[in-house]
Short mmCIF file of C-alpha atoms in Angstrom, two decimals:
data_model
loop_
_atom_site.label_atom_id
_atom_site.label_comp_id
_atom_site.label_asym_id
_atom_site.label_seq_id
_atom_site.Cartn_x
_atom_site.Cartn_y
_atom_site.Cartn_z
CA UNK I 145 -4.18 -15.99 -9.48
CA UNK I 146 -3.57 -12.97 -6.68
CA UNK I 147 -5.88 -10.48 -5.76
CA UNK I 148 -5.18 -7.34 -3.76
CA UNK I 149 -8.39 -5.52 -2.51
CA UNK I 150 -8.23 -2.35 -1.31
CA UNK I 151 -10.75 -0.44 1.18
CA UNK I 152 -10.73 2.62 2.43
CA UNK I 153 -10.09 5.52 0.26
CA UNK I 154 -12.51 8.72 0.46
CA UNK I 155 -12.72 12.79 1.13
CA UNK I 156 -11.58 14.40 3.97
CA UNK I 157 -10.80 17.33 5.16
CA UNK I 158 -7.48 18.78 5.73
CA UNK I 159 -5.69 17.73 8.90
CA UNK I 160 -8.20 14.28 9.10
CA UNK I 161 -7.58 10.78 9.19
CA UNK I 162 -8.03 7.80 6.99
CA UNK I 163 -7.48 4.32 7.24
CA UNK I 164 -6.43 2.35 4.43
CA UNK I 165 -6.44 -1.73 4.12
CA UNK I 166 -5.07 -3.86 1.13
CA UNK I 167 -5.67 -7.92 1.68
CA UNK I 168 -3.60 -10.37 -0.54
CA UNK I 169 -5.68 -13.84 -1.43
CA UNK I 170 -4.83 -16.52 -3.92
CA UNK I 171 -2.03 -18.72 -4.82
CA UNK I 172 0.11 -17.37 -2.59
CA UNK I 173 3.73 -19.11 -0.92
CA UNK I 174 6.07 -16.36 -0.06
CA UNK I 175 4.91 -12.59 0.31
CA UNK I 176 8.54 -10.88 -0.38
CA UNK I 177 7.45 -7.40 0.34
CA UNK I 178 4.05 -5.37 0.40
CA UNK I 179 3.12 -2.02 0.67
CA UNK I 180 1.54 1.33 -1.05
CA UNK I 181 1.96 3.36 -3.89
CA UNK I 182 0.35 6.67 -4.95
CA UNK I 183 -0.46 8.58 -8.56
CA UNK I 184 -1.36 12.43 -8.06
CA UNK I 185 -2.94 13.48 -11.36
CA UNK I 186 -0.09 14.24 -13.54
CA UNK I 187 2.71 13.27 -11.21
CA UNK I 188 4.22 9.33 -11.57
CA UNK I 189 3.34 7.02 -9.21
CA UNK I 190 5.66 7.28 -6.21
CA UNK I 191 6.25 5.32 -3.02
CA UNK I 192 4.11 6.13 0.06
CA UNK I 193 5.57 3.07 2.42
CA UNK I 194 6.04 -0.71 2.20
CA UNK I 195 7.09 -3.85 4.44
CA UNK I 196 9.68 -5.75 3.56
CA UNK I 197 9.32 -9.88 4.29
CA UNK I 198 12.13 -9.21 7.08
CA UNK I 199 10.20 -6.71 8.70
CA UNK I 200 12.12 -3.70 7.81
CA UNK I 201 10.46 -0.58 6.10
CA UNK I 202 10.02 2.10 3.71
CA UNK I 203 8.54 5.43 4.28
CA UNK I 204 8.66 8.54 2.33
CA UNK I 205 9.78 11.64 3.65
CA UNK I 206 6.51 13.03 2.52
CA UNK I 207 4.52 11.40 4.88
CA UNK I 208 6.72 10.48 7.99
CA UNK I 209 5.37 11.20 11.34
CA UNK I 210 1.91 11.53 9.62
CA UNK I 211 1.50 7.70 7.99
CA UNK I 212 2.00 4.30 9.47
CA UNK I 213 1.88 1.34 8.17
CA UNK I 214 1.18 -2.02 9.52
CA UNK I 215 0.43 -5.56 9.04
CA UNK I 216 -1.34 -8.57 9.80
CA UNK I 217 0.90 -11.98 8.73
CA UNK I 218 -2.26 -14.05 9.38
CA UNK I 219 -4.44 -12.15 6.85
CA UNK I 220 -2.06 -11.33 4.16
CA UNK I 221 -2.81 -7.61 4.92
CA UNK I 222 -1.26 -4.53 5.18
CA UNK I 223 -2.56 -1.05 6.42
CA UNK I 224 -2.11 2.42 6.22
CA UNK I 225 -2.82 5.00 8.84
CA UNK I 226 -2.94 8.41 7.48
CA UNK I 227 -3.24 11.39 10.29
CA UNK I 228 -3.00 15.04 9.65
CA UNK I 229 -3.49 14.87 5.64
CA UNK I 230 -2.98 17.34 3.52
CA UNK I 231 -4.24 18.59 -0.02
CA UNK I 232 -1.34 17.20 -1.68
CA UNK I 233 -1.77 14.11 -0.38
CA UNK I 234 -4.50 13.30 -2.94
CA UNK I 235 -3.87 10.84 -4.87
CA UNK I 236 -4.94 7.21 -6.05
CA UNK I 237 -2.90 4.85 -3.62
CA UNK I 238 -2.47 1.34 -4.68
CA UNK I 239 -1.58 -1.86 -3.17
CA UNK I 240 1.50 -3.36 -4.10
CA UNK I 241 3.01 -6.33 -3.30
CA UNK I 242 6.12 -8.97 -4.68
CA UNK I 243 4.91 -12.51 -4.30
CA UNK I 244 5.83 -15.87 -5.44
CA UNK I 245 3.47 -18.11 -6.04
CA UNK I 246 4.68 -21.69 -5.86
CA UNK I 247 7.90 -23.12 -4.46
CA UNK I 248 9.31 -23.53 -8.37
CA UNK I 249 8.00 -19.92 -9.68
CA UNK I 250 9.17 -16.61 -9.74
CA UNK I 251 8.88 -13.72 -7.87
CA UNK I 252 6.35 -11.24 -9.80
CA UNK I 253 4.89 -7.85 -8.79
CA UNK I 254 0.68 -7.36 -8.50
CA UNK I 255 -1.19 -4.46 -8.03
CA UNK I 256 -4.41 -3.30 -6.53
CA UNK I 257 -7.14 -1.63 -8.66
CA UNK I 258 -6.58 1.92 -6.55
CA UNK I 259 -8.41 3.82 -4.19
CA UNK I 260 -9.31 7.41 -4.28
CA UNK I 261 -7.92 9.53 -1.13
CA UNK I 262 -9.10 13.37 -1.98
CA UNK I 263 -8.15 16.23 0.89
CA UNK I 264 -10.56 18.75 0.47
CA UNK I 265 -12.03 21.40 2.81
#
């Protein structure tokens, strides 16, 4: 089994800060790529930024210059910085990542149950 556990969601008001933090555990051999998603309310869920295993990453235009993300190898985790947010960046933002498991099995995709980010004054 994986998990992905995410912290840090909440309300804040326009132009704040939040800090989100998504930490893989589990049967776990290869982390391939990890990162964040988000679902506005009607909307599909759309990329917000990822690490690949290389390094390399993924950032939407949405959010560049105002979002970071970042990781820590040791701890399976990833995080995202989000500075000078903005009503439509509300949204439930979710933890992705591409894993395989074992030497022998495949690579599959997990999710993390979501966390609420709401930009409100």
């Amino acid at each position: 089994q994986v998990q992905l556990v995410e912290s840090g969601g909440g309300l804040v008001q326009p132009g704040g800060s939040l800090r989100l933090s998504c930490a893989a555990s589990g049967s776990i051999f290869i982390i391939y790529a990890m990162g964040w998603y988000r679902q506005a309310p009607g909307k599909q869920r759309e990329l917000v930024a990822t690490f690949t295993r290389e390094g390399s990453t993924s950032v939407a235009d949405s959010v560049k210059g105002r979002f970071t993300i970042s990781r820590d190898n040791a701890k399976n985790t990833v995080y995202l910085q989000m500075n000078s947010l903005k009503p439509d960046d509300t949204a439930v933002y979710y933890c992705n990542a591409n894993i395989r498991r074992a030497v022998l099995s495949g690579r599959d995709d997990y999710w993390g149950q979501g966390t609420q980010v709401t930009v409100s004054s």
